[in-house]
Coordinates of C-alpha atoms in Angstrom, one line a residue:
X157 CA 138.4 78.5 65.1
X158 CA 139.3 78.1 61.6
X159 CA 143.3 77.2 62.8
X160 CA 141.6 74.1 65.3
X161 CA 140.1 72.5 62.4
X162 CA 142.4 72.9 60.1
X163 CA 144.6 71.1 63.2
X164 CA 141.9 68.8 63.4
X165 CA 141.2 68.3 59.9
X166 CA 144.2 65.5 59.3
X167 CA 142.5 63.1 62.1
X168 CA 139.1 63.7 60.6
X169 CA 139.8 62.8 57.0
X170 CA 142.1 59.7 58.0
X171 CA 138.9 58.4 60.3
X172 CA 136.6 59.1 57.3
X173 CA 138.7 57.3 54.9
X174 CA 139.4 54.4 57.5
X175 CA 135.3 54.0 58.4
X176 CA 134.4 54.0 54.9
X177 CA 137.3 51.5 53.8
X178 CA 135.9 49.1 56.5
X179 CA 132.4 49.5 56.8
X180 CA 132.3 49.6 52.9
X181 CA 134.3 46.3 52.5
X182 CA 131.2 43.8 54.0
X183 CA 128.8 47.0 53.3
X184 CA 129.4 46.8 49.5
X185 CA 128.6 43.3 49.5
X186 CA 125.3 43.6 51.2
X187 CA 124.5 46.8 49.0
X188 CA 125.2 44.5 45.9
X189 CA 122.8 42.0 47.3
X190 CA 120.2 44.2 47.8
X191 CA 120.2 46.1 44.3
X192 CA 120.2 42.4 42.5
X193 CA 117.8 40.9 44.6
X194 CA 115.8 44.2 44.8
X195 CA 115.5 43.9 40.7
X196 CA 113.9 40.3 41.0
X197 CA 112.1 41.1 43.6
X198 CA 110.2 43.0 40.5
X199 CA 108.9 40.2 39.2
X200 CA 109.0 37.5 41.9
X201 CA 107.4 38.7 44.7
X202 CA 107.2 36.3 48.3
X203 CA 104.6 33.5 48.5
X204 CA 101.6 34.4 49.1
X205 CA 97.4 33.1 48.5
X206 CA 96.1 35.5 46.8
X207 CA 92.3 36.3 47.8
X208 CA 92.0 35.2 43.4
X209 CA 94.1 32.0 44.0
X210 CA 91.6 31.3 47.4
X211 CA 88.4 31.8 46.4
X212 CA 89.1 29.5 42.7
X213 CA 90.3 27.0 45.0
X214 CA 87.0 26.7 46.7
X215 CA 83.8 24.9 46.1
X216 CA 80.8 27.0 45.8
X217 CA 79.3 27.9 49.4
X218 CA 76.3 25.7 50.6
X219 CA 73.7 27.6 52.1
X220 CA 71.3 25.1 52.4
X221 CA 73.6 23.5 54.7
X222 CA 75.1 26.0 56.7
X223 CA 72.0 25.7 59.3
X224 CA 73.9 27.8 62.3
X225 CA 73.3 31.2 62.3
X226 CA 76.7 33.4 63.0
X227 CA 75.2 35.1 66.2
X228 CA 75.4 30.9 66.8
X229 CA 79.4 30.3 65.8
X230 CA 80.4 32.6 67.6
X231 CA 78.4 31.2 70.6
X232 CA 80.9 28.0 70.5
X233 CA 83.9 29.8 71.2
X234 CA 85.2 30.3 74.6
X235 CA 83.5 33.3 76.8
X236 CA 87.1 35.4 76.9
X237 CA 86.6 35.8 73.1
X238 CA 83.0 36.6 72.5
X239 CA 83.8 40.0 74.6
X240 CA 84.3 41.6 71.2
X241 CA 82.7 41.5 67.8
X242 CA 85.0 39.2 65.7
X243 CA 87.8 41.2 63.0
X244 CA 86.6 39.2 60.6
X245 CA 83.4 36.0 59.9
X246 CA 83.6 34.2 56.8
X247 CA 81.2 31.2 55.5
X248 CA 82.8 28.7 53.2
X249 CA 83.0 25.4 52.2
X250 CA 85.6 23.3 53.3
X251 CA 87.0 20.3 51.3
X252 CA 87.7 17.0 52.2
X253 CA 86.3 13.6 52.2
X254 CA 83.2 15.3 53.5
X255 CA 82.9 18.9 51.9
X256 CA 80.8 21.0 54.8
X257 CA 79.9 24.7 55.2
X258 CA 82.1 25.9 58.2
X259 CA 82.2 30.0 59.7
X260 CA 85.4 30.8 59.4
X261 CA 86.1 33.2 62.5
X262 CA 88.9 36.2 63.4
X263 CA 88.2 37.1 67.1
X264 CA 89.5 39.9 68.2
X265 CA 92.6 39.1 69.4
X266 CA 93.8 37.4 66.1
X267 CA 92.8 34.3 66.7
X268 CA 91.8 32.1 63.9
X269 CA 88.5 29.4 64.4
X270 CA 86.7 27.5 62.3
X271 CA 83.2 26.1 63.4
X272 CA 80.8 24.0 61.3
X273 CA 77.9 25.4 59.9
X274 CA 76.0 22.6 59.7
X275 CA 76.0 21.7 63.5
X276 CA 77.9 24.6 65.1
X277 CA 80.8 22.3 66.5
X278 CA 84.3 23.7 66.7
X279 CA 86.4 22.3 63.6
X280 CA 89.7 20.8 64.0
X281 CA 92.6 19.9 65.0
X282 CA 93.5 18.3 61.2
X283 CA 95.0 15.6 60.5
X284 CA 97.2 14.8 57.9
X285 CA 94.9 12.7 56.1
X286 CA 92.2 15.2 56.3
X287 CA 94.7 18.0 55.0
X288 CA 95.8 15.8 51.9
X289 CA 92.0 15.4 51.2
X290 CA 91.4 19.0 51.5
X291 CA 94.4 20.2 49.3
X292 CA 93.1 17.4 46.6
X293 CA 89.6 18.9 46.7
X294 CA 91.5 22.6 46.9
X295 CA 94.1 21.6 43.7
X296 CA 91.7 19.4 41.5
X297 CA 94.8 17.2 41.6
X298 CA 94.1 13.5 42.8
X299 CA 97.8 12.8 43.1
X300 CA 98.2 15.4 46.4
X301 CA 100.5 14.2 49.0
X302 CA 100.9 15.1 52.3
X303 CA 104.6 15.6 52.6
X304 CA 105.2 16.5 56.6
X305 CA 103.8 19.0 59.3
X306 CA 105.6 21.2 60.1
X307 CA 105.8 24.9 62.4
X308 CA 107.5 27.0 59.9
X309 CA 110.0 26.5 56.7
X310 CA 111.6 29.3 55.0
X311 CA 108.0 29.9 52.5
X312 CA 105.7 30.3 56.2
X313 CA 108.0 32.4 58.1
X314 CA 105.9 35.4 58.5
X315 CA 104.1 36.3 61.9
X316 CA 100.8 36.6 59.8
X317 CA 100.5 32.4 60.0
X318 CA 101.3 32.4 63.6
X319 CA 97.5 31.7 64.8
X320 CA 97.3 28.6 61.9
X321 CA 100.1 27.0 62.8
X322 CA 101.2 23.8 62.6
X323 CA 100.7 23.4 58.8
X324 CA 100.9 20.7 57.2
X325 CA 103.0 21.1 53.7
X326 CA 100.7 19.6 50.3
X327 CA 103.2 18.5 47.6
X328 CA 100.1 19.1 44.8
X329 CA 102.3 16.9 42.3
X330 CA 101.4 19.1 39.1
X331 CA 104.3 20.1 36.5
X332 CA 104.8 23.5 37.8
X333 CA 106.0 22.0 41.7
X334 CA 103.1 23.0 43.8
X335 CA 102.9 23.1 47.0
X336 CA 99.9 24.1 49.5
X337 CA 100.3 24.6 53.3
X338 CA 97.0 24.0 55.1
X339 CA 96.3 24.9 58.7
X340 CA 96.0 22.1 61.1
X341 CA 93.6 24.2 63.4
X342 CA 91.1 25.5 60.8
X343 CA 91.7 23.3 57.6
X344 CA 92.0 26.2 55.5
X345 CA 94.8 26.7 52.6
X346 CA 97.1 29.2 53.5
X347 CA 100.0 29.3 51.4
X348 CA 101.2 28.1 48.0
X349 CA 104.0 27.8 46.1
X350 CA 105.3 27.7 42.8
X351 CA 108.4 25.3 42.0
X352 CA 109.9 28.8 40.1
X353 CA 108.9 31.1 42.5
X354 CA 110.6 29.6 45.2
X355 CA 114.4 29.3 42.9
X356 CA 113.6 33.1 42.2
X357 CA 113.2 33.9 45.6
X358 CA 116.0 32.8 46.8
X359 CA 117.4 35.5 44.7
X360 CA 115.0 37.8 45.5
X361 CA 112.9 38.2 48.6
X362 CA 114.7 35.6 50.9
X363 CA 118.3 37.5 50.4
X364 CA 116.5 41.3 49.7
X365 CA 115.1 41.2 53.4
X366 CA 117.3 38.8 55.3
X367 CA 113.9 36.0 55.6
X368 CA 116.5 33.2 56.2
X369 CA 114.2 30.9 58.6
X370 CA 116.1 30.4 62.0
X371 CA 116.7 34.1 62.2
X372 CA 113.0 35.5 61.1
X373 CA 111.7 32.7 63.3
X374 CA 113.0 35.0 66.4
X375 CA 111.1 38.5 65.0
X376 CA 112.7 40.7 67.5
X377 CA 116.8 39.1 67.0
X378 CA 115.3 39.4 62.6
X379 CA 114.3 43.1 63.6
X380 CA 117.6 44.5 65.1
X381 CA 120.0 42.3 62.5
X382 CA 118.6 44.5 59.7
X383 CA 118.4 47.4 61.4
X384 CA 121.8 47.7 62.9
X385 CA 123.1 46.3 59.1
X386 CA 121.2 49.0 57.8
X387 CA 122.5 51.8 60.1
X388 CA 126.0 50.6 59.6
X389 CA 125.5 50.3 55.9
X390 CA 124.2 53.6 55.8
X391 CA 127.5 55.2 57.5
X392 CA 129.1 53.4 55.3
X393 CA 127.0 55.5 52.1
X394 CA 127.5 58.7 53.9
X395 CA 131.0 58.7 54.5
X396 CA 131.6 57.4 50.8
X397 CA 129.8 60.7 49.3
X398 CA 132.0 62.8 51.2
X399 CA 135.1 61.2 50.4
X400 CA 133.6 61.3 46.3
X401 CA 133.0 64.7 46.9
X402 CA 136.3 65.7 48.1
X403 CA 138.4 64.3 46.0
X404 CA 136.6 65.0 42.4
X405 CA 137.7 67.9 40.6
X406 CA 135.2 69.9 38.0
X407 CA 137.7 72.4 36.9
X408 CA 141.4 72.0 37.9
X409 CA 141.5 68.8 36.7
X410 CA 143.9 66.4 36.9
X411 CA 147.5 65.8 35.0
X412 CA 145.5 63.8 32.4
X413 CA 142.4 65.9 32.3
X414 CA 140.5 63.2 34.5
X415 CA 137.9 64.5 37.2
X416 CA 139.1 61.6 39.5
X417 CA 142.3 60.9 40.9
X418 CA 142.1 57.3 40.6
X419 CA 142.0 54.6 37.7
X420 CA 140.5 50.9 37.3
X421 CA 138.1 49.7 39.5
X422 CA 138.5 52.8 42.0
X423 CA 137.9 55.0 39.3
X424 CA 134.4 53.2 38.7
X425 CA 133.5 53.2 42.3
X426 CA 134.6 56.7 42.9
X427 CA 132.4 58.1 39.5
X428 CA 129.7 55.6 40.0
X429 CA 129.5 56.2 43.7
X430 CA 128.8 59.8 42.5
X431 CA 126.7 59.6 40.4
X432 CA 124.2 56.9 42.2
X433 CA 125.4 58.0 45.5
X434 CA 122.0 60.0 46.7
X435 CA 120.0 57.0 45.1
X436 CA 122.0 54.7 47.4
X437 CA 121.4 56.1 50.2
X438 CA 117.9 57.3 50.3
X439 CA 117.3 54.0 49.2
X440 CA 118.9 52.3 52.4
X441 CA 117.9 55.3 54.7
X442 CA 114.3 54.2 53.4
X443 CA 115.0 50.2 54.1
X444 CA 116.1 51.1 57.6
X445 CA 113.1 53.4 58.3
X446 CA 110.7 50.7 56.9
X447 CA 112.0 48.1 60.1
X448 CA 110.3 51.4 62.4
X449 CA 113.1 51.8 64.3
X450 CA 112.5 53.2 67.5
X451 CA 108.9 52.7 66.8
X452 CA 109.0 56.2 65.1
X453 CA 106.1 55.8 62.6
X454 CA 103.6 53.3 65.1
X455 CA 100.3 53.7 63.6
X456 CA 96.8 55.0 65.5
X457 CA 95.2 51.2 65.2
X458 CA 91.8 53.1 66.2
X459 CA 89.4 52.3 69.1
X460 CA 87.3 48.9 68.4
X461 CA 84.4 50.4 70.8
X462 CA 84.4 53.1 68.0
X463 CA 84.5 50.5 65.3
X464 CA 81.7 48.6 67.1
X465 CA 79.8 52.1 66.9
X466 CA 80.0 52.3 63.7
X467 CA 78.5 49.0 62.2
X468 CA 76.3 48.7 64.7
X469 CA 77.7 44.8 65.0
X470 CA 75.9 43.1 68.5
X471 CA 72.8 45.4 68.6
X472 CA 70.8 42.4 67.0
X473 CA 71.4 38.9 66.2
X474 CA 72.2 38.9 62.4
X475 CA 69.5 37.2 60.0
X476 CA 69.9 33.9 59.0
X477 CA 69.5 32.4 57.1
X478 CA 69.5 35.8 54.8
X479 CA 65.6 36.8 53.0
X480 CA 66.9 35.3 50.0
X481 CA 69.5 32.8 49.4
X482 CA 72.3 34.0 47.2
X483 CA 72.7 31.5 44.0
X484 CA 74.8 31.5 40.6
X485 CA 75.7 28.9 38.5
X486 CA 79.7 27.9 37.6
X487 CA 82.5 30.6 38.5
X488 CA 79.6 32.8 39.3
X489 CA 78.8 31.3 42.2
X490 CA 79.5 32.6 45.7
X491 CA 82.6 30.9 47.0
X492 CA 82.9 33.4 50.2
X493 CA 79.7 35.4 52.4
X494 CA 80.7 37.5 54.9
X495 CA 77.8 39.1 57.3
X496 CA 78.5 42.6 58.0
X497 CA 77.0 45.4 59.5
X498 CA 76.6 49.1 58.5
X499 CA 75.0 51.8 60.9
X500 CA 72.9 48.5 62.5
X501 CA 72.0 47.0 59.2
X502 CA 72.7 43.3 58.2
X503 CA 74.8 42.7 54.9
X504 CA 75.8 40.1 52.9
X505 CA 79.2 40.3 50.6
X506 CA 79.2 37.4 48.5
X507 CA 82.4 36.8 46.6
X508 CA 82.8 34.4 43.6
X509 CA 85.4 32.3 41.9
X510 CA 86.7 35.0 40.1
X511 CA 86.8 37.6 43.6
X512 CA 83.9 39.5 41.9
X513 CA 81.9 41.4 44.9
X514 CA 78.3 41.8 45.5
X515 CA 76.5 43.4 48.2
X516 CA 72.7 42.8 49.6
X517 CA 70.5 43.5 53.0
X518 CA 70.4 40.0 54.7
X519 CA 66.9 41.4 55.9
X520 CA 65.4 41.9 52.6
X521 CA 67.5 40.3 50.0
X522 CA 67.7 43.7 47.8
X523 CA 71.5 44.8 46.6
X524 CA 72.7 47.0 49.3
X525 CA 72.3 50.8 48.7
X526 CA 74.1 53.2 51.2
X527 CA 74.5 56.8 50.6
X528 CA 76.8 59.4 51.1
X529 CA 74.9 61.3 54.1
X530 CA 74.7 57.7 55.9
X531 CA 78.4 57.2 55.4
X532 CA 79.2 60.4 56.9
X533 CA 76.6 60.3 59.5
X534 CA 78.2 57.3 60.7
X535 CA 82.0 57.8 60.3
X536 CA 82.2 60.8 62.7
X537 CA 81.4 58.0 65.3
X538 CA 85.4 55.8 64.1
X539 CA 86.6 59.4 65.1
X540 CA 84.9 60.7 68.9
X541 CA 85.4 64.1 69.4
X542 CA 86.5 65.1 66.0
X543 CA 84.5 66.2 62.6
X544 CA 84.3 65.1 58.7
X545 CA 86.0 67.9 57.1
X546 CA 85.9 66.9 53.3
X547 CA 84.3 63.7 52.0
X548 CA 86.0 62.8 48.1
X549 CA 84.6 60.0 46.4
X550 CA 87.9 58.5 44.8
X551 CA 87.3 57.3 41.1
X552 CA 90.7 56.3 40.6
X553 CA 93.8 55.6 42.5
X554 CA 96.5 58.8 44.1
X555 CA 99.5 59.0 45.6
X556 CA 98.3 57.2 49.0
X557 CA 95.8 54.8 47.7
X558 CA 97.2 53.1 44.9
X559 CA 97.4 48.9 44.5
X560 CA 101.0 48.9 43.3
X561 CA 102.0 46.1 45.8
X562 CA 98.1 45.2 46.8
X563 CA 94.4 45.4 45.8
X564 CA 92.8 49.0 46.3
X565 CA 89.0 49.2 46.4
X566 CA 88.1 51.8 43.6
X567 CA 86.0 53.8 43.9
X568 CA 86.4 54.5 47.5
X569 CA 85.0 57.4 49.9
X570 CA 87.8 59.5 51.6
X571 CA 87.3 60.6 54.8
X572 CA 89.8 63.2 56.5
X573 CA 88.8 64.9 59.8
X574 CA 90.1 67.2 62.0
X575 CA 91.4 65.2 65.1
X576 CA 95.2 65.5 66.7
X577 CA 95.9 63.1 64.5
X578 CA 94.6 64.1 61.0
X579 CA 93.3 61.1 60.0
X580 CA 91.7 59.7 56.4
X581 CA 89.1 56.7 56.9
X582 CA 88.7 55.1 53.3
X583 CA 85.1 53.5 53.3
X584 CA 84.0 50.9 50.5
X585 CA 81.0 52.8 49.0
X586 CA 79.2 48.9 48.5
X587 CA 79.1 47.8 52.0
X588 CA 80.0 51.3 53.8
X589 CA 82.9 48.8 55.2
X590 CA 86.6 50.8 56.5
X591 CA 88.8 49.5 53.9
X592 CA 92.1 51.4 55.3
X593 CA 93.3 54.4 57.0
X594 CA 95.9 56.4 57.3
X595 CA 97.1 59.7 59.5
X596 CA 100.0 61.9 59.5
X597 CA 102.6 59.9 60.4
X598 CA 102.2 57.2 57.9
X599 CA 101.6 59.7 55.4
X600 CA 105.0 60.8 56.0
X601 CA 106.4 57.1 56.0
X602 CA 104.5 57.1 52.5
X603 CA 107.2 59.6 51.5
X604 CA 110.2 58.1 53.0
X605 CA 109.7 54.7 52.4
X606 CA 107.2 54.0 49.7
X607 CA 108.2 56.7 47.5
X608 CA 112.0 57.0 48.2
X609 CA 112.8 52.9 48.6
X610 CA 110.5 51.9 45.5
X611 CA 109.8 54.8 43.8
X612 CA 105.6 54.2 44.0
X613 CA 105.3 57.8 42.3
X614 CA 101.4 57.4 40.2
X615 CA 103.4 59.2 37.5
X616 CA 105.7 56.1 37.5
X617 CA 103.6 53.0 38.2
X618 CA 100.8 54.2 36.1
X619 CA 103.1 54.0 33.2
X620 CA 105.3 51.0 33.2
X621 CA 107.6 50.5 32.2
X622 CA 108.7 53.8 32.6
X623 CA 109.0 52.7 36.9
X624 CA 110.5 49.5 35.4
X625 CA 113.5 51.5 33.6
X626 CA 114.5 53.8 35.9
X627 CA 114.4 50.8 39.1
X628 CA 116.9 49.0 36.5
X629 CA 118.7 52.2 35.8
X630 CA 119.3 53.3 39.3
X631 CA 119.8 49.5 40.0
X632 CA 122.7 49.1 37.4
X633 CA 124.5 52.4 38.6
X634 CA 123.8 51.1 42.4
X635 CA 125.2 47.7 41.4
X636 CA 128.6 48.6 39.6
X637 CA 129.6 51.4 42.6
X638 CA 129.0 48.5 44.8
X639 CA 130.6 45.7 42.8
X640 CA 133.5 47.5 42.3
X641 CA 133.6 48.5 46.4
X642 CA 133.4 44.6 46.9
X643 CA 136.5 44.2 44.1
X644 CA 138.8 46.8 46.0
X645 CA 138.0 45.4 49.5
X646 CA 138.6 41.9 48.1
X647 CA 142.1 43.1 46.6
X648 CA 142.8 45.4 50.2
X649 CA 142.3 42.1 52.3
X650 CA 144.4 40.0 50.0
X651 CA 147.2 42.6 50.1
X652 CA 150.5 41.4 51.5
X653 CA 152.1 43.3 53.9
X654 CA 155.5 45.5 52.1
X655 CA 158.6 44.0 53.1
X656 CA 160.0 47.2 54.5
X657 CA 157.3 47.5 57.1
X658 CA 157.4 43.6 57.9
X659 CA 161.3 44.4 58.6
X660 CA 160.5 47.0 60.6
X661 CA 158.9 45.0 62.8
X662 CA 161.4 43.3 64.7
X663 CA 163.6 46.3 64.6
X664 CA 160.7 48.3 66.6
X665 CA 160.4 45.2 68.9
X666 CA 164.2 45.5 69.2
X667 CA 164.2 49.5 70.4
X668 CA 161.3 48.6 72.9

């Protein structure tokens, strides 16, 4: 055994040497790519409306207006889509040349609605005219122009705007470059962007996760691009630790008392590739295991007759208007009422200007109070068949509810039960609403994605900048093995053949 590989052994070591020369030549440049633009990406994250940026944008909600009930909006859409309670109902105040309280509606399948609350018509298409209006009214800037409608550019790309689309792109005129993107089916601002953020992203997020438009506009062809660059990238990391690790010496050193064979820029990428070598990879093996590949880490999405069970939503026509009729004066004002339900009682969350949240009973106008026996009584029914083992009222965020890239409801109830699956509900204590879950699996993709791609350990993104050094740290070392892999493939292409094997050429052709 031991004489076949060391047979073997030559044709083994010349393949590992020519995969990694190969694969490492366009590898290094996409590895350099992705530890720059990873380090913006810091800072700059992708465009996006923040619920803060919405809801200050807004005028204050006009209940005295918004005459049609919600049991009513949801009346005006077609049959097919009334089968199930709605994701998500919303009461607002739309813009415009004539502001008006609309029900902004989520049906069940994702589809996105808007119906006036003053006369329960179905809202839209918009026009351009009607969208400049409503990103003037949105901005505070008279001097909003609507600059073209469009399907998607490279700041709309993602498959969440799919149901608003066409959009029609606000230029807001203001010294920082604004731009809004309303939807031409509900009238509702969607996306903005910052002059800035959009020159840092395309050194951040646009290069980071390959979001060039034509290719994200086709998810699946986006989807198997980075993952087959990943996999390849990642042979290309593997192979390069074992070559480091063969040819560095600890004790018999070399003539000059050097641990490496090699000098220059080979010496760099041989030390540095050693050193940040388990860094790069986990941090691509995590990249490629983020895209799901083989759908290994697809997520229980629950059962919406459970979820139906549990608020009770449909066993009553909600109360409206609500016993008392929410007011505040200024920021405090609600900008955003959602009707709810919770074990079959009517709630009101009213957000304001400044995404503050209060809770009361539509049926009686008192703040909402729900306990922890109601909470638990009623969660057992997300879950059929399986128990509440331990119920933890979070005071603070943990290693799998933590707002390092989002906003986490704190406090928050933790429920973990004891199905195949071992799932944990989190419910909002205010509303008894299911703010997230998670089970076993994404647990584990927690681990090998979250935690090994950007290093969201509470111990580190509790205390920035400590999680700010060591990404740069890890980030330079990742860069300069990579840089110097892009200088040594640049120099290996550009090499000219030697003259002896360019004679040797013809003489071989010659023999033949």
């Amino acid at each position: 055994m031991a004489s076949a590989w060391r047979r073997a052994w030559p044709r083994i070591r010349h393949w590992l040497y020519w995969t990694h020369r190969w694969l490492g030549i366009g590898g290094c440049l996409l590895f350099v790519m992705w530890f720059v633009s990873g380090v913006v990406m810091m800072y700059v994250g992708y465009p996006n409306l923040t619920d803060e940026e919405r809801l200050a944008g807004l005028r204050p909600v006009r209940f005295d207006e918004a005459l049609v009930a919600p049991s009513a909006a949801l009346d005006a859409l077609p049959e097919a889509l009334r089968a199930q309670p709605p994701r998500r109902m919303a009461l607002e105040t739309q813009g415009g040349a004539d502001p008006q309280p609309v029900w902004r509606i989520v049906d069940a399948r994702g589809g996105r609605h808007a119906v006036s609350a003053r006369d329960g018509r179905v809202l839209g298409p918009v026009d351009a005219a009607q969208a400049e209006a409503i990103a003037r009214d949105f901005s505070g800037q008279p001097g909003a122009r609507w600059a073209e409608t469009l399907e998607r550019d490279q700041w709309t790309v993602p498959q969440g705007l799919d149901p608003l689309r066409p959009l029609h792109r606000i230029e807001v005129g203001d010294a920082a470059g604004t731009e809004l993107y309303v939807s031409s089916r509900t009238g509702e601002v969607v996306r903005d962007t910052h002059r800035a953020e959009r020159l840092w992203n395309w050194l951040g997020s646009v290069p980071h996760w390959i979001y060039f438009t034509p290719l994200r506009a086709d998810p699946p062809l986006w989807h198997d691009v980075v993952v087959w660059l990943s996999a390849a990238c990642i042979v290309s990391a593997v192979t390069g630790i074992v070559i480091g690790i063969l040819r560095i010496r600890l004790r018999r050193r070399f003539r000059n008392g050097a641990v490496t064979p090699y000098t220059g820029w080979m010496a760099w990428h041989h030390i540095a590739g050693l050193i940040g070598g388990f860094f790069v990879l986990t941090w691509i093996v995590s990249g490629w295991l983020s895209m799901n590949p083989n759908k290994w880490f697809e997520r229980n999405r629950g059962d919406a007759a459970a979820m139906a069970s549990y608020t009770g939503a449909g066993s009553s026509p909600f109360p409206w208007p609500p016993a008392q009729l929410p007011a505040g004066e200024g920021a405090a004002a609600p900008r955003e009422a959602l009707p709810m339900w919770f074990d079959g009682r009517p709630l009101l969350q009213l957000r304001d200007a400044e995404a503050r949240v209060r809770v009361v009973d539509a049926a009686t106008g008192a703040p909402a109070s729900i306990a922890r026996d109601d909470i638990v009584r009623a969660a057992t029914r997300l879950r059929p068949g399986a128990g509440v083992t331990q119920a933890t009222l979070q005071t603070r965020e943990d290693f799998h509810w933590y707002g390092h890239h989002r906003e986490r409801t704190v406090p928050i109830w933790r429920l973990e039960f004891d199905d195949a699956a071992r799932s944990w509900i989190y419910i909002d204590p205010s509303s008894g609403q299911v703010a997230g879950s998670n089970d076993s699996n994404s647990r584990l993709r927690r681990w090998l994605f979250n935690a090994a791609h950007s290093l969201d350990f509470p111990w580190l993104i509790h205390y920035r900048p400590a999680w700010d050094i060591v990404v740069w740290l890890l980030s330079i070392v990742g860069t300069v093995a990579s840089a110097s892999g892009v200088v040594i493939g640049w120099r290996r292409l550009r090499r000219k053949p030697r003259a002896s094997a360019v004679s040797a050429a013809p003489r071989a052709l010659q023999r033949s």
